[in-house]
C-alpha cells in the first residue's frame, strides 16, 4: 500500500528572491545566538581556507616554496583509490532467482543510463548546478554559499561541489579502521585540504559523467539505503531509471541531511526539502514554474520495500546459511575470516548456487508435513538432496526456521550439514552404513548368493582396524534390534533387504573392518565434526555421527555408477566488476568400480520392493536403505535414482537417547516405535516425487553375470529333492541347504520303499531358506511299482537335478 505523507495543501512555492527568514528573532535566547555566531565563525574560517586553496595554484607565483606548494596540491596523492565502495552481494538459485542478500551498506551500483535524467538534474540543481562548468573546486559557488550563509544566519547552501562530496563519501565509506573513520569525519582544515587534493586528482582521472555516476551510487539516502538505485527500490519499489519528477526531487533533497530528511521517519521535513529542490530547478530554468507548482501540490507517496540482509528471511534459509559458511570458511575467498566477511558483505558478489527451487520446495513440504516445526514431541527432521555425478546440492531443509533456539520452532543449527557448515555435530547413521559393508563385499567379488548365518545374538571378536589393532568387545553381545531379525542364514541380497544386524556384523568380519571403513572413506564419509571415522565392529551398524548432506553424496555415488563428487553448493562467483572468482570444485573421481556400483544398486533396489521400505518406491528406478539407530534414538532413510540422491534424518535435538522415538505420539498421531521406514522413508518418497516431477527416468545398469554365479540371492532357494532317502539322510541334506525339516504322517506309496521319504511339503521346487519342509514317509503299497522307477526319484532321488528358477530383476534393471 502506498504511504502518503504530508498530504495537506501548503500554498504556492516561494518565489525566487524571497527574503529568507531571519534567524535571530525576538524570542531567540542569548545562548542560541552565541552558538549560531560560533558556528558561523567556524564556517567563515573554513571558507577562508577553501578560498585560499582555490587561488593558491594561480595566484601564488612569487617564490620557489609557493610553486612547490602549488605543484604538491595539483599532483595526484598517493593511496588514492576509488575501489572498495561497499556493494551488496546476492545469492542466487540455479535458475537465477535471488535467495538472499548480504550487505554492510545496502547499495546497488548502476550505470549512469540506469538513472533517470530527471533524477540527475534534480541532484545537480540542489547540490552543484555548475558541476559541468567548473573544475574540482567551484570558487564561485563556495563564495556564494559563504555569503548566503552569513547573511541568513544559518547554513542554507553547501560550498562543496559534487566531486568534493564524492571524495568525502569515498573516504568515509572505504575507511576500515577507527582512525580512518575519525579522519574522514573530523571538521578541520587538514581534512578539507586532503579532500580537495583528492578532488583535483579525480577530475583529472575521470570525466564528469563518471564522477556524477559514482556520486549518485555512493551517497546515503537515509533509512539504510545507499546509492540512488537502492534508495529508489526502498522508497518507491522501482528502479532509479523509472523515477518521476516528484520522486527524483524527494531523493535529491535527502542527500544533504539524510537523517533529517528521511521521508519514512520525517515526512514533513522531507516534503519541505523536496519543494526546495523543485524551486531550485525552476530557478535554473530546468523545469517551468507551473510544473514545479503542480508537483509541489502532490503528497509524498511511498511504497516502502525493505531489503533484508542475511539468510533468516530466505526461502531456503539453511541452504543459504550453508553457502554463507562456505564463503566464510574457505581460504579461496580470503586469507582470514575478516577478509572473507568483508568480501561477502561489501564485495558486490553475485553467487550462483546449485539450488533447485522445485526440489527445495518439495523437500520442505515433505519434512514439514511429517515433522511440523512446532510439533508436540519436540522432534526434528532434516534432508539434503545431491545430484549424482556432479555433487551439486539441490536442496537442503530443516523443519525449523533459522533463528535463536530459545524461540520454539527455530534453530541456528543446520542439522543437514557438517559442523563446518552448520554447527551440527552430526547424528549416528544407523543401518544406512550397511551399504558400505555391502559395497566392500561386492568389491571383493562376492556373488549375490553368498550366504552367512545370522544368529540372534553376536559377540564381536576377531576384528582389526586399519592399523592392525584388535577391535572387539566380547563382553557386549550385539543383537538384532531395529529393522532385521536373525536366527537363520541370509544372502547378500536378503540380509540387506531385511537389514539384519548380526548378518552384517558377520559380513563385516568376513570382508574386514578396515576394508569396510576404507569403502566408506572412498565415498566421502567422515564424522560431521570433520574427524576420521572411528573403527569398531559396530561400524557397519552406523555408530559414527554424520550429516545428511555427506550421506546423500555417498549414496549419490552409487547412482552415478561409482563416481563420487564432494557436495558443493556454489557454481560460480563474480565480483562487482564482473570478474569471476575461483570457487571450490567437487573433485569428482571414480571411487569404486562401475560393476560394483551396479551390483549395489541391484541389491538396494529390492529394499523398496521386498525389504524394510517395501511400498515406498517412486514408480521409477530407485534404491535405498533404511536406518534405525540403537534404542530408537533416531531414524534415517537414504535413497537415490540415477538423477538424484537424498538422505533424511529424524530425531530429537535434545538428545536421542534421552528422548527416544519409541511409543512416539506427535501432534495427535502415534507411531509406536519409529523405524527408518516409519517417517524418514515417506519424507524421502514425497520429496523425491516432487523434485523429480517431469524429469525423465533413467534405468540402472544390469550387474555383470559373475555376481549371479550363486543365483539371484533372493529369498527363495532350491529345495533338495530328498524323496527315496531315509529320514536321517533327508533331514541332514535339507538342513545343509538352509531348511528345517519335520516328519509328518506316513502315506501309502507304490513308488518309494517303506520307511523312505515319499512326499515333501510344500511341493514347490524353491522355498525361503529357514522354511520348514514336512517329510511324509512311505507305508509301502500292495501294488507292484512300475519298472524303471517312475520319475527316477527312488533310491536316492535327492541327487536328481532340480532346475534353478530364472533370475528376476527389480524394476529399473534391463533384462
Short mmCIF file of C-alpha atoms in Angstrom, two decimals, residues 347-651:
data_model
loop_
_atom_site.label_atom_id
_atom_site.label_comp_id
_atom_site.label_asym_id
_atom_site.label_seq_id
_atom_site.Cartn_x
_atom_site.Cartn_y
_atom_site.Cartn_z
CA UNK A 347 32.23 -7.01 -2.36
CA UNK A 348 29.13 -6.87 -4.52
CA UNK A 349 29.36 -10.59 -5.24
CA UNK A 350 26.94 -12.48 -7.43
CA UNK A 351 26.90 -16.03 -6.09
CA UNK A 352 25.20 -18.51 -8.43
CA UNK A 353 24.38 -21.66 -6.47
CA UNK A 354 23.24 -25.20 -7.22
CA UNK A 355 19.84 -24.89 -5.52
CA UNK A 356 16.90 -26.34 -7.42
CA UNK A 357 13.92 -24.36 -6.17
CA UNK A 358 11.45 -27.09 -7.12
CA UNK A 359 13.42 -29.69 -5.18
CA UNK A 360 13.79 -27.28 -2.26
CA UNK A 361 10.05 -26.65 -2.07
CA UNK A 362 9.25 -30.36 -2.37
CA UNK A 363 11.68 -31.29 0.41
CA UNK A 364 10.43 -28.53 2.71
CA UNK A 365 6.80 -29.57 2.22
CA UNK A 366 7.60 -33.21 2.91
CA UNK A 367 9.66 -32.51 6.03
CA UNK A 368 7.19 -30.01 7.47
CA UNK A 369 4.28 -32.30 6.66
CA UNK A 370 5.65 -35.24 8.67
CA UNK A 371 7.57 -33.40 11.40
CA UNK A 372 5.91 -29.99 11.91
CA UNK A 373 8.06 -27.12 13.04
CA UNK A 374 6.47 -26.82 16.49
CA UNK A 375 5.43 -30.43 16.95
CA UNK A 376 4.29 -31.62 20.34
CA UNK A 377 7.07 -34.23 20.63
CA UNK A 378 9.88 -31.69 20.01
CA UNK A 379 11.30 -33.88 17.25
CA UNK A 380 13.24 -32.52 14.30
CA UNK A 381 13.93 -33.58 10.73
CA UNK A 382 16.45 -32.64 8.07
CA UNK A 383 17.02 -33.59 4.46
CA UNK A 384 19.71 -32.98 1.87
CA UNK A 385 19.48 -33.71 -1.86
CA UNK A 386 22.58 -34.19 -4.03
CA UNK A 387 22.87 -34.78 -7.76
CA UNK A 388 24.77 -37.95 -8.76
CA UNK A 389 27.78 -37.29 -10.96
CA UNK A 390 28.16 -33.61 -10.04
CA UNK A 391 27.89 -33.38 -6.24
CA UNK A 392 25.60 -30.36 -6.60
CA UNK A 393 23.36 -29.83 -3.57
CA UNK A 394 19.87 -29.41 -4.97
CA UNK A 395 18.00 -28.92 -1.71
CA UNK A 396 18.72 -28.62 1.99
CA UNK A 397 15.94 -28.31 4.55
CA UNK A 398 15.33 -28.45 8.29
CA UNK A 399 11.90 -28.44 9.91
CA UNK A 400 12.75 -25.22 11.72
CA UNK A 401 13.16 -21.57 10.93
CA UNK A 402 16.63 -20.09 11.10
CA UNK A 403 16.89 -18.20 14.37
CA UNK A 404 17.65 -18.38 18.09
CA UNK A 405 16.99 -21.76 19.69
CA UNK A 406 15.28 -20.16 22.67
CA UNK A 407 12.31 -19.48 20.38
CA UNK A 408 10.32 -22.62 19.76
CA UNK A 409 10.42 -23.73 16.14
CA UNK A 410 13.75 -22.01 15.43
CA UNK A 411 17.39 -23.05 15.48
CA UNK A 412 20.74 -21.76 14.30
CA UNK A 413 21.97 -25.35 13.86
CA UNK A 414 21.79 -26.80 10.37
CA UNK A 415 21.07 -30.46 11.09
CA UNK A 416 21.56 -31.28 7.41
CA UNK A 417 25.20 -30.12 7.33
CA UNK A 418 28.57 -30.80 8.92
CA UNK A 419 29.89 -28.75 11.82
CA UNK A 420 31.96 -26.56 9.49
CA UNK A 421 28.85 -25.56 7.55
CA UNK A 422 26.13 -25.60 10.15
CA UNK A 423 27.42 -26.18 13.71
CA UNK A 424 25.90 -29.68 13.81
CA UNK A 425 27.98 -32.40 15.44
CA UNK A 426 26.08 -34.94 13.35
CA UNK A 427 23.83 -37.86 14.20
CA UNK A 428 24.51 -41.61 14.33
CA UNK A 429 23.76 -43.03 10.89
CA UNK A 430 22.27 -46.39 11.90
CA UNK A 431 21.81 -49.09 9.29
CA UNK A 432 22.43 -46.75 6.36
CA UNK A 433 26.11 -47.64 6.89
CA UNK A 434 25.38 -51.26 5.95
CA UNK A 435 25.52 -50.14 2.32
CA UNK A 436 29.28 -49.60 2.69
CA UNK A 437 29.78 -53.13 4.03
CA UNK A 438 27.70 -54.47 1.15
CA UNK A 439 29.80 -52.48 -1.34
CA UNK A 440 33.02 -53.76 0.24
CA UNK A 441 31.79 -57.37 -0.06
CA UNK A 442 30.79 -56.93 -3.68
CA UNK A 443 34.11 -55.21 -4.37
CA UNK A 444 35.82 -58.40 -3.22
CA UNK A 445 33.81 -60.34 -5.79
CA UNK A 446 31.25 -61.97 -3.52
CA UNK A 447 28.20 -63.05 -5.55
CA UNK A 448 24.66 -62.16 -4.54
CA UNK A 449 24.01 -65.74 -3.42
CA UNK A 450 26.79 -65.67 -0.80
CA UNK A 451 25.10 -66.82 2.40
CA UNK A 452 26.05 -66.29 6.03
CA UNK A 453 24.39 -67.41 9.21
CA UNK A 454 22.88 -64.57 11.21
CA UNK A 455 22.46 -65.61 14.85
CA UNK A 456 20.06 -63.86 17.15
CA UNK A 457 22.99 -62.57 19.18
CA UNK A 458 26.53 -61.87 18.06
CA UNK A 459 29.73 -61.48 20.03
CA UNK A 460 32.06 -59.15 18.14
CA UNK A 461 35.58 -60.57 18.39
CA UNK A 462 38.37 -61.03 15.87
CA UNK A 463 38.17 -57.64 14.15
CA UNK A 464 41.16 -55.47 13.30
CA UNK A 465 41.23 -51.81 12.33
CA UNK A 466 43.37 -50.26 9.61
CA UNK A 467 46.34 -50.02 11.96
CA UNK A 468 46.17 -53.73 12.70
CA UNK A 469 44.85 -53.24 16.22
CA UNK A 470 42.43 -55.78 17.61
CA UNK A 471 38.94 -54.37 17.93
CA UNK A 472 36.05 -56.04 19.67
CA UNK A 473 34.05 -56.28 22.87
CA UNK A 474 33.49 -59.88 23.94
CA UNK A 475 31.56 -58.73 26.98
CA UNK A 476 28.83 -56.96 25.00
CA UNK A 477 26.84 -59.18 22.64
CA UNK A 478 25.16 -57.32 19.79
CA UNK A 479 21.61 -58.24 18.93
CA UNK A 480 19.21 -57.91 16.06
CA UNK A 481 17.42 -54.83 17.24
CA UNK A 482 15.55 -52.45 14.99
CA UNK A 483 14.97 -53.41 11.35
CA UNK A 484 16.04 -57.02 10.93
CA UNK A 485 15.79 -60.35 12.72
CA UNK A 486 18.24 -63.21 12.82
CA UNK A 487 18.26 -66.88 13.62
CA UNK A 488 18.82 -68.15 10.08
CA UNK A 489 21.07 -67.71 7.09
CA UNK A 490 20.78 -64.85 4.63
CA UNK A 491 22.31 -63.96 1.30
CA UNK A 492 23.85 -60.59 0.47
CA UNK A 493 20.51 -59.70 -1.04
CA UNK A 494 18.14 -60.87 1.67
CA UNK A 495 20.38 -59.83 4.54
CA UNK A 496 20.32 -56.30 3.11
CA UNK A 497 16.61 -56.32 2.36
CA UNK A 498 15.84 -57.29 5.94
CA UNK A 499 18.64 -55.16 7.41
CA UNK A 500 19.86 -57.94 9.69
CA UNK A 501 22.39 -56.63 12.20
CA UNK A 502 24.14 -59.92 13.00
CA UNK A 503 24.36 -60.78 9.31
CA UNK A 504 26.23 -57.54 8.63
CA UNK A 505 28.49 -57.99 11.63
CA UNK A 506 29.41 -61.42 10.21
CA UNK A 507 29.80 -59.95 6.71
CA UNK A 508 31.98 -57.12 8.00
CA UNK A 509 34.21 -59.66 9.74
CA UNK A 510 34.46 -61.73 6.55
CA UNK A 511 35.28 -58.66 4.43
CA UNK A 512 37.43 -56.98 7.05
CA UNK A 513 36.71 -54.00 9.25
CA UNK A 514 39.44 -51.96 7.60
CA UNK A 515 38.16 -52.70 4.10
CA UNK A 516 34.66 -51.62 5.14
CA UNK A 517 35.96 -48.38 6.62
CA UNK A 518 38.03 -47.66 3.51
CA UNK A 519 34.97 -48.16 1.31
CA UNK A 520 33.06 -45.56 3.32
CA UNK A 521 36.01 -43.18 3.14
CA UNK A 522 36.26 -43.62 -0.63
CA UNK A 523 32.68 -42.41 -0.77
CA UNK A 524 33.47 -39.26 1.19
CA UNK A 525 32.24 -40.31 4.61
CA UNK A 526 33.71 -38.77 7.73
CA UNK A 527 32.31 -37.66 11.04
CA UNK A 528 30.28 -34.46 10.99
CA UNK A 529 32.94 -32.91 13.21
CA UNK A 530 35.44 -33.38 10.39
CA UNK A 531 37.28 -36.13 12.22
CA UNK A 532 38.00 -39.51 10.56
CA UNK A 533 35.53 -42.32 11.08
CA UNK A 534 36.04 -44.36 14.23
CA UNK A 535 36.77 -48.05 13.64
CA UNK A 536 34.97 -50.62 15.79
CA UNK A 537 32.92 -53.73 14.93
CA UNK A 538 29.68 -51.77 15.21
CA UNK A 539 30.90 -49.55 12.35
CA UNK A 540 28.54 -51.35 9.99
CA UNK A 541 25.65 -50.59 12.33
CA UNK A 542 26.32 -46.86 11.95
CA UNK A 543 27.56 -45.60 15.31
CA UNK A 544 29.57 -42.77 13.69
CA UNK A 545 27.82 -39.36 13.76
CA UNK A 546 27.44 -37.99 10.24
CA UNK A 547 25.42 -35.40 8.34
CA UNK A 548 22.62 -35.91 5.80
CA UNK A 549 24.44 -33.95 3.10
CA UNK A 550 27.53 -36.14 3.27
CA UNK A 551 25.48 -39.34 3.41
CA UNK A 552 23.43 -38.18 0.41
CA UNK A 553 26.65 -37.51 -1.51
CA UNK A 554 27.91 -41.03 -0.73
CA UNK A 555 24.68 -42.65 -1.95
CA UNK A 556 24.76 -40.37 -4.99
CA UNK A 557 27.99 -42.12 -5.96
CA UNK A 558 26.08 -45.41 -6.22
CA UNK A 559 23.59 -43.72 -8.55
CA UNK A 560 26.49 -42.32 -10.60
CA UNK A 561 27.96 -45.82 -11.06
CA UNK A 562 30.74 -45.29 -8.52
CA UNK A 563 31.70 -41.72 -9.41
CA UNK A 564 31.99 -39.77 -6.15
CA UNK A 565 31.77 -35.98 -6.02
CA UNK A 566 32.16 -33.89 -2.87
CA UNK A 567 28.96 -31.99 -2.15
CA UNK A 568 29.09 -28.42 -3.48
CA UNK A 569 26.63 -25.54 -3.22
CA UNK A 570 28.30 -22.85 -5.36
CA UNK A 571 28.63 -22.95 -9.13
CA UNK A 572 30.09 -19.53 -9.90
CA UNK A 573 31.02 -16.27 -8.14
CA UNK A 574 31.65 -12.91 -9.81
CA UNK A 575 32.70 -9.71 -8.09
CA UNK A 576 31.27 -6.22 -8.56
CA UNK A 577 33.39 -5.72 -11.67
CA UNK A 578 32.16 -8.92 -13.28
CA UNK A 579 35.42 -10.80 -12.73
CA UNK A 580 34.97 -14.46 -11.90
CA UNK A 581 36.36 -15.75 -8.61
CA UNK A 582 37.59 -19.31 -8.46
CA UNK A 583 35.35 -21.50 -6.31
CA UNK A 584 35.99 -24.92 -4.74
CA UNK A 585 35.12 -27.78 -7.08
CA UNK A 586 33.51 -31.14 -6.43
CA UNK A 587 36.70 -33.09 -7.19
CA UNK A 588 34.78 -35.90 -8.88
CA UNK A 589 36.58 -39.22 -9.28
CA UNK A 590 35.79 -42.87 -9.89
CA UNK A 591 35.77 -44.05 -6.29
CA UNK A 592 34.56 -47.62 -6.87
CA UNK A 593 34.25 -49.85 -9.90
CA UNK A 594 31.17 -49.32 -12.06
CA UNK A 595 30.27 -53.00 -11.87
CA UNK A 596 30.36 -52.88 -8.07
CA UNK A 597 28.10 -49.81 -8.03
CA UNK A 598 25.69 -51.54 -10.41
CA UNK A 599 25.59 -54.54 -8.08
CA UNK A 600 24.91 -52.29 -5.06
CA UNK A 601 22.07 -50.66 -6.99
CA UNK A 602 20.60 -54.09 -7.76
CA UNK A 603 20.57 -55.08 -4.09
CA UNK A 604 19.36 -51.76 -2.68
CA UNK A 605 16.55 -51.56 -5.25
CA UNK A 606 14.98 -54.53 -3.51
CA UNK A 607 14.75 -52.64 -0.22
CA UNK A 608 11.91 -50.61 -1.81
CA UNK A 609 10.14 -53.59 -3.32
CA UNK A 610 10.75 -56.50 -0.94
CA UNK A 611 12.62 -55.17 2.07
CA UNK A 612 12.24 -52.85 5.04
CA UNK A 613 10.90 -49.99 2.87
CA UNK A 614 8.54 -52.10 0.76
CA UNK A 615 5.85 -50.00 -0.88
CA UNK A 616 7.77 -46.72 -0.64
CA UNK A 617 9.16 -46.71 -4.16
CA UNK A 618 8.83 -43.92 -6.71
CA UNK A 619 7.33 -45.72 -9.68
CA UNK A 620 10.69 -45.37 -11.41
CA UNK A 621 14.11 -47.00 -10.88
CA UNK A 622 15.15 -46.21 -7.32
CA UNK A 623 17.16 -47.74 -4.49
CA UNK A 624 17.79 -47.01 -0.83
CA UNK A 625 18.41 -48.16 2.69
CA UNK A 626 16.57 -47.66 5.96
CA UNK A 627 18.44 -46.83 9.13
CA UNK A 628 17.21 -47.21 12.68
CA UNK A 629 19.63 -46.16 15.39
CA UNK A 630 20.01 -48.19 18.58
CA UNK A 631 17.28 -47.63 21.19
CA UNK A 632 15.20 -45.85 18.52
CA UNK A 633 17.19 -42.71 19.23
CA UNK A 634 16.98 -41.64 15.57
CA UNK A 635 15.82 -42.90 12.20
CA UNK A 636 17.16 -42.41 8.67
CA UNK A 637 16.44 -43.14 5.07
CA UNK A 638 18.98 -42.68 2.31
CA UNK A 639 17.88 -43.34 -1.25
CA UNK A 640 18.54 -42.38 -4.83
CA UNK A 641 17.79 -42.66 -8.51
CA UNK A 642 20.30 -42.16 -11.33
CA UNK A 643 19.20 -38.49 -11.31
CA UNK A 644 19.02 -37.55 -7.61
CA UNK A 645 20.06 -38.78 -4.15
CA UNK A 646 18.67 -37.81 -0.78
CA UNK A 647 19.21 -38.54 2.90
CA UNK A 648 16.60 -37.88 5.59
CA UNK A 649 17.16 -37.80 9.34
CA UNK A 650 14.51 -37.67 12.06
CA UNK A 651 15.41 -37.39 15.73
#
